[in-house]
Amino acid sequence: MAAGKSKKAGKDASADSEAGTANADAKAGGGMLGIALLAVGALASSFATVFFLTPATVPEAPVCETTESAISTEAAVRENQSYVELRDILITIGSAPATRYLKMKVAIISDSGDVLAVQDAEPVLIDAFTNYLRSVELSDFENPGFYSHMRDQLDRRSQLVLGGGVSDGVLITEFLLR
């Protein structure tokens, strides 16, 4: 009987080894199939998420109604306005050796009756503008938003020198940074 049991045990061992080989073959083929099923499942869930969670219609954007214009509709040029051009302003820029230069030409906007007052104050205006421009760093000129700030600063200085009733603004007619 012992011999029968060993034969039976031998048959069971050989059956188990054949089953293990078949399972290994099934797992190798099933692994590729499993990856494909996983990819299909991921695509389906992604599509379902986008399809079901996206609103059916896009909400309309609110319409901006303009009741009044924020921009003044007055003409910038008035009848009795004059433009007094000052002589060229030439200064060095930065604290390094004189390698960068700024050449600028400025015109003062004033009433026609105040032209003589602007011409008489030209040296004082150029001094005020030069003192401001010397304080400006080279990096400021590289910023595009700086130029409107610079015009405002020059206008402020012209109003300090000439008075608020004489100077109506400053125009930069020539600008060269070299």
PDB file of C-alpha atoms in Angstrom:
ATOM      1  CA  MET A   1       0.000   0.000   0.000  1.00  0.00           C
ATOM      2  CA  ALA A   2       2.772   2.255   0.701  1.00  0.00           C
ATOM      3  CA  ALA A   3       3.949   1.700  -2.818  1.00  0.00           C
ATOM      4  CA  GLY A   4       0.455   2.622  -4.103  1.00  0.00           C
ATOM      5  CA  LYS A   5       0.458   5.786  -2.102  1.00  0.00           C
ATOM      6  CA  SER A   6       3.800   6.858  -3.458  1.00  0.00           C
ATOM      7  CA  LYS A   7       2.612   6.233  -7.009  1.00  0.00           C
ATOM      8  CA  LYS A   8      -0.466   8.268  -6.280  1.00  0.00           C
ATOM      9  CA  ALA A   9       1.617  11.011  -4.696  1.00  0.00           C
ATOM     10  CA  GLY A  10       3.869  11.011  -7.767  1.00  0.00           C
ATOM     11  CA  LYS A  11       0.866  11.392 -10.061  1.00  0.00           C
ATOM     12  CA  ASP A  12      -0.470  14.290  -7.977  1.00  0.00           C
ATOM     13  CA  ALA A  13       2.925  16.042  -8.054  1.00  0.00           C
ATOM     14  CA  SER A  14       3.178  15.709 -11.820  1.00  0.00           C
ATOM     15  CA  ALA A  15      -0.412  16.998 -12.204  1.00  0.00           C
ATOM     16  CA  ASP A  16       0.383  19.990 -10.002  1.00  0.00           C
ATOM     17  CA  SER A  17       3.490  20.824 -12.015  1.00  0.00           C
ATOM     18  CA  GLU A  18       1.511  20.692 -15.276  1.00  0.00           C
ATOM     19  CA  ALA A  19      -1.178  22.917 -13.754  1.00  0.00           C
ATOM     20  CA  GLY A  20       1.493  25.407 -12.582  1.00  0.00           C
ATOM     21  CA  THR A  21       2.901  25.600 -16.115  1.00  0.00           C
ATOM     22  CA  ALA A  22      -0.586  26.179 -17.528  1.00  0.00           C
ATOM     23  CA  ASN A  23      -1.260  28.929 -14.943  1.00  0.00           C
ATOM     24  CA  ALA A  24       2.039  30.637 -15.815  1.00  0.00           C
ATOM     25  CA  ASP A  25       1.108  30.562 -19.499  1.00  0.00           C
ATOM     26  CA  ALA A  26      -2.335  31.960 -18.697  1.00  0.00           C
ATOM     27  CA  LYS A  27      -0.866  34.743 -16.544  1.00  0.00           C
ATOM     28  CA  ALA A  28       1.573  35.778 -19.272  1.00  0.00           C
ATOM     29  CA  GLY A  29      -1.221  36.071 -21.829  1.00  0.00           C
ATOM     30  CA  GLY A  30      -3.635  37.540 -19.275  1.00  0.00           C
ATOM     31  CA  GLY A  31      -1.122  40.211 -18.301  1.00  0.00           C
ATOM     32  CA  MET A  32      -1.265  41.840 -21.713  1.00  0.00           C
ATOM     33  CA  LEU A  33      -5.022  41.465 -21.797  1.00  0.00           C
ATOM     34  CA  GLY A  34      -5.233  43.006 -18.322  1.00  0.00           C
ATOM     35  CA  ILE A  35      -3.223  46.048 -19.385  1.00  0.00           C
ATOM     36  CA  ALA A  36      -5.437  46.518 -22.430  1.00  0.00           C
ATOM     37  CA  LEU A  37      -8.580  46.278 -20.287  1.00  0.00           C
ATOM     38  CA  LEU A  38      -7.124  48.727 -17.806  1.00  0.00           C
ATOM     39  CA  ALA A  39      -6.395  51.250 -20.592  1.00  0.00           C
ATOM     40  CA  VAL A  40      -9.918  50.889 -22.019  1.00  0.00           C
ATOM     41  CA  GLY A  41     -11.394  51.347 -18.538  1.00  0.00           C
ATOM     42  CA  ALA A  42      -9.325  54.481 -17.933  1.00  0.00           C
ATOM     43  CA  LEU A  43     -10.374  55.985 -21.270  1.00  0.00           C
ATOM     44  CA  ALA A  44     -14.037  55.204 -20.599  1.00  0.00           C
ATOM     45  CA  SER A  45     -13.955  56.729 -17.126  1.00  0.00           C
ATOM     46  CA  SER A  46     -12.172  59.863 -18.419  1.00  0.00           C
ATOM     47  CA  PHE A  47     -14.750  60.313 -21.166  1.00  0.00           C
ATOM     48  CA  ALA A  48     -17.621  59.751 -18.743  1.00  0.00           C
ATOM     49  CA  THR A  49     -16.183  62.282 -16.281  1.00  0.00           C
ATOM     50  CA  VAL A  50     -15.851  64.995 -18.917  1.00  0.00           C
ATOM     51  CA  PHE A  51     -19.176  64.194 -20.605  1.00  0.00           C
ATOM     52  CA  PHE A  52     -21.339  64.033 -17.495  1.00  0.00           C
ATOM     53  CA  LEU A  53     -19.679  66.748 -15.375  1.00  0.00           C
ATOM     54  CA  THR A  54     -19.407  69.437 -18.057  1.00  0.00           C
ATOM     55  CA  PRO A  55     -22.440  71.751 -18.173  1.00  0.00           C
ATOM     56  CA  ALA A  56     -24.611  71.296 -21.234  1.00  0.00           C
ATOM     57  CA  THR A  57     -24.632  74.993 -22.128  1.00  0.00           C
ATOM     58  CA  VAL A  58     -22.054  77.666 -21.602  1.00  0.00           C
ATOM     59  CA  PRO A  59     -23.419  80.469 -19.420  1.00  0.00           C
ATOM     60  CA  GLU A  60     -23.722  83.755 -21.239  1.00  0.00           C
ATOM     61  CA  ALA A  61     -21.257  86.457 -20.313  1.00  0.00           C
ATOM     62  CA  PRO A  62     -22.806  89.584 -18.864  1.00  0.00           C
ATOM     63  CA  VAL A  63     -23.042  92.418 -21.328  1.00  0.00           C
ATOM     64  CA  CYS A  64     -21.077  95.525 -20.447  1.00  0.00           C
ATOM     65  CA  GLU A  65     -23.316  98.496 -20.948  1.00  0.00           C
ATOM     66  CA  THR A  66     -21.632 101.842 -21.341  1.00  0.00           C
ATOM     67  CA  THR A  67     -23.673 104.691 -20.018  1.00  0.00           C
ATOM     68  CA  GLU A  68     -21.026 107.412 -19.984  1.00  0.00           C
ATOM     69  CA  SER A  69     -17.608 107.556 -21.494  1.00  0.00           C
ATOM     70  CA  ALA A  70     -14.754 107.692 -18.989  1.00  0.00           C
ATOM     71  CA  ILE A  71     -12.568 109.397 -21.571  1.00  0.00           C
ATOM     72  CA  SER A  72     -12.981 113.093 -22.074  1.00  0.00           C
ATOM     73  CA  THR A  73     -14.405 113.897 -25.472  1.00  0.00           C
ATOM     74  CA  GLU A  74     -12.940 117.407 -25.539  1.00  0.00           C
ATOM     75  CA  ALA A  75     -10.400 118.148 -28.190  1.00  0.00           C
ATOM     76  CA  ALA A  76      -6.819 118.034 -26.927  1.00  0.00           C
ATOM     77  CA  VAL A  77      -5.902 121.104 -28.966  1.00  0.00           C
ATOM     78  CA  ARG A  78      -7.564 124.374 -28.067  1.00  0.00           C
ATOM     79  CA  GLU A  79      -7.762 127.508 -30.210  1.00  0.00           C
ATOM     80  CA  ASN A  80      -5.507 129.768 -28.165  1.00  0.00           C
ATOM     81  CA  GLN A  81      -2.918 127.106 -27.352  1.00  0.00           C
ATOM     82  CA  SER A  82       0.752 127.459 -28.231  1.00  0.00           C
ATOM     83  CA  TYR A  83       3.676 125.057 -28.114  1.00  0.00           C
ATOM     84  CA  VAL A  84       6.993 126.474 -27.000  1.00  0.00           C
ATOM     85  CA  GLU A  85       9.908 124.215 -27.899  1.00  0.00           C
ATOM     86  CA  LEU A  86      12.840 124.253 -25.512  1.00  0.00           C
ATOM     87  CA  ARG A  87      16.401 123.642 -26.599  1.00  0.00           C
ATOM     88  CA  ASP A  88      17.769 120.102 -26.577  1.00  0.00           C
ATOM     89  CA  ILE A  89      18.466 118.419 -23.259  1.00  0.00           C
ATOM     90  CA  LEU A  90      21.555 116.193 -23.351  1.00  0.00           C
ATOM     91  CA  ILE A  91      22.585 114.264 -20.230  1.00  0.00           C
ATOM     92  CA  THR A  92      24.478 111.127 -19.289  1.00  0.00           C
ATOM     93  CA  ILE A  93      22.507 108.273 -17.770  1.00  0.00           C
ATOM     94  CA  GLY A  94      23.626 106.167 -14.826  1.00  0.00           C
ATOM     95  CA  SER A  95      26.491 106.471 -12.402  1.00  0.00           C
ATOM     96  CA  ALA A  96      28.954 104.432 -14.465  1.00  0.00           C
ATOM     97  CA  PRO A  97      31.390 106.145 -16.813  1.00  0.00           C
ATOM     98  CA  ALA A  98      29.654 108.238 -19.447  1.00  0.00           C
ATOM     99  CA  THR A  99      28.657 105.483 -21.836  1.00  0.00           C
ATOM    100  CA  ARG A 100      24.910 106.129 -22.165  1.00  0.00           C
ATOM    101  CA  TYR A 101      23.382 109.417 -23.252  1.00  0.00           C
ATOM    102  CA  LEU A 102      19.856 110.788 -23.360  1.00  0.00           C
ATOM    103  CA  LYS A 103      18.978 113.447 -25.895  1.00  0.00           C
ATOM    104  CA  MET A 104      15.523 114.863 -25.469  1.00  0.00           C
ATOM    105  CA  LYS A 105      13.525 117.719 -26.912  1.00  0.00           C
ATOM    106  CA  VAL A 106      10.535 119.032 -24.969  1.00  0.00           C
ATOM    107  CA  ALA A 107       7.714 121.435 -25.819  1.00  0.00           C
ATOM    108  CA  ILE A 108       5.630 123.251 -23.206  1.00  0.00           C
ATOM    109  CA  ILE A 109       1.914 123.669 -23.890  1.00  0.00           C
ATOM    110  CA  SER A 110       0.601 127.074 -22.826  1.00  0.00           C
ATOM    111  CA  ASP A 111      -1.896 129.736 -23.784  1.00  0.00           C
ATOM    112  CA  SER A 112      -0.874 132.062 -26.606  1.00  0.00           C
ATOM    113  CA  GLY A 113      -0.538 134.983 -24.200  1.00  0.00           C
ATOM    114  CA  ASP A 114       1.935 133.110 -21.982  1.00  0.00           C
ATOM    115  CA  VAL A 115       4.511 132.225 -24.666  1.00  0.00           C
ATOM    116  CA  LEU A 116       6.878 134.987 -23.575  1.00  0.00           C
ATOM    117  CA  ALA A 117       6.769 133.801 -19.936  1.00  0.00           C
ATOM    118  CA  VAL A 118       7.715 130.266 -21.032  1.00  0.00           C
ATOM    119  CA  GLN A 119      10.555 131.540 -23.221  1.00  0.00           C
ATOM    120  CA  ASP A 120      11.907 133.670 -20.387  1.00  0.00           C
ATOM    121  CA  ALA A 121      11.832 130.711 -17.983  1.00  0.00           C
ATOM    122  CA  GLU A 122      13.568 128.295 -20.385  1.00  0.00           C
ATOM    123  CA  PRO A 123      16.852 128.035 -18.406  1.00  0.00           C
ATOM    124  CA  VAL A 124      14.969 127.313 -15.170  1.00  0.00           C
ATOM    125  CA  LEU A 125      12.772 124.715 -16.921  1.00  0.00           C
ATOM    126  CA  ILE A 126      15.782 122.944 -18.410  1.00  0.00           C
ATOM    127  CA  ASP A 127      17.481 122.928 -15.014  1.00  0.00           C
ATOM    128  CA  ALA A 128      14.392 121.394 -13.369  1.00  0.00           C
ATOM    129  CA  PHE A 129      14.055 118.779 -16.119  1.00  0.00           C
ATOM    130  CA  THR A 130      17.773 117.930 -16.032  1.00  0.00           C
ATOM    131  CA  ASN A 131      17.779 117.461 -12.250  1.00  0.00           C
ATOM    132  CA  TYR A 132      14.880 115.028 -12.543  1.00  0.00           C
ATOM    133  CA  LEU A 133      16.327 113.119 -15.508  1.00  0.00           C
ATOM    134  CA  ARG A 134      19.684 112.665 -13.750  1.00  0.00           C
ATOM    135  CA  SER A 135      17.911 110.865 -10.911  1.00  0.00           C
ATOM    136  CA  VAL A 136      16.385 108.303 -13.284  1.00  0.00           C
ATOM    137  CA  GLU A 137      18.152 104.943 -13.534  1.00  0.00           C
ATOM    138  CA  LEU A 138      18.880 103.195 -16.832  1.00  0.00           C
ATOM    139  CA  SER A 139      16.614 100.292 -15.842  1.00  0.00           C
ATOM    140  CA  ASP A 140      13.670 102.732 -15.617  1.00  0.00           C
ATOM    141  CA  PHE A 141      14.026 103.601 -19.296  1.00  0.00           C
ATOM    142  CA  GLU A 142      13.730  99.900 -20.178  1.00  0.00           C
ATOM    143  CA  ASN A 143      10.235  99.786 -18.653  1.00  0.00           C
ATOM    144  CA  PRO A 144       7.603 100.807 -21.267  1.00  0.00           C
ATOM    145  CA  GLY A 145       5.232 102.116 -18.577  1.00  0.00           C
ATOM    146  CA  PHE A 146       7.839 104.593 -17.370  1.00  0.00           C
ATOM    147  CA  TYR A 147       7.407 107.082 -20.208  1.00  0.00           C
ATOM    148  CA  SER A 148       3.959 108.284 -19.145  1.00  0.00           C
ATOM    149  CA  HIS A 149       5.293 108.631 -15.596  1.00  0.00           C
ATOM    150  CA  MET A 150       8.253 110.639 -16.907  1.00  0.00           C
ATOM    151  CA  ARG A 151       5.940 112.970 -18.862  1.00  0.00           C
ATOM    152  CA  ASP A 152       3.858 113.495 -15.700  1.00  0.00           C
ATOM    153  CA  GLN A 153       6.979 114.320 -13.700  1.00  0.00           C
ATOM    154  CA  LEU A 154       8.179 116.806 -16.321  1.00  0.00           C
ATOM    155  CA  ASP A 155       4.715 118.389 -16.385  1.00  0.00           C
ATOM    156  CA  ARG A 156       4.740 118.706 -12.605  1.00  0.00           C
ATOM    157  CA  ARG A 157       8.095 120.465 -12.711  1.00  0.00           C
ATOM    158  CA  SER A 158       6.959 122.843 -15.452  1.00  0.00           C
ATOM    159  CA  GLN A 159       3.919 123.778 -13.358  1.00  0.00           C
ATOM    160  CA  LEU A 160       6.159 124.404 -10.347  1.00  0.00           C
ATOM    161  CA  VAL A 161       8.415 126.694 -12.369  1.00  0.00           C
ATOM    162  CA  LEU A 162       5.782 128.490 -14.458  1.00  0.00           C
ATOM    163  CA  GLY A 163       2.709 128.198 -12.291  1.00  0.00           C
ATOM    164  CA  GLY A 164      -0.442 126.183 -12.878  1.00  0.00           C
ATOM    165  CA  GLY A 165      -2.088 128.773 -15.088  1.00  0.00           C
ATOM    166  CA  VAL A 166       0.808 129.074 -17.527  1.00  0.00           C
ATOM    167  CA  SER A 167       1.780 125.453 -18.217  1.00  0.00           C
ATOM    168  CA  ASP A 168      -0.934 123.185 -19.616  1.00  0.00           C
ATOM    169  CA  GLY A 169       1.316 120.194 -20.187  1.00  0.00           C
ATOM    170  CA  VAL A 170       4.555 118.882 -21.616  1.00  0.00           C
ATOM    171  CA  LEU A 171       5.145 117.162 -24.937  1.00  0.00           C
ATOM    172  CA  ILE A 172       8.207 115.031 -25.582  1.00  0.00           C
ATOM    173  CA  THR A 173       8.919 115.764 -29.227  1.00  0.00           C
ATOM    174  CA  GLU A 174      12.259 113.985 -29.550  1.00  0.00           C
ATOM    175  CA  PHE A 175      13.727 111.175 -27.441  1.00  0.00           C
ATOM    176  CA  LEU A 176      16.994 109.385 -28.077  1.00  0.00           C
ATOM    177  CA  LEU A 177      18.650 107.024 -25.597  1.00  0.00           C
ATOM    178  CA  ARG A 178      22.064 105.938 -26.763  1.00  0.00           C
TER     179      ARG A 178
END
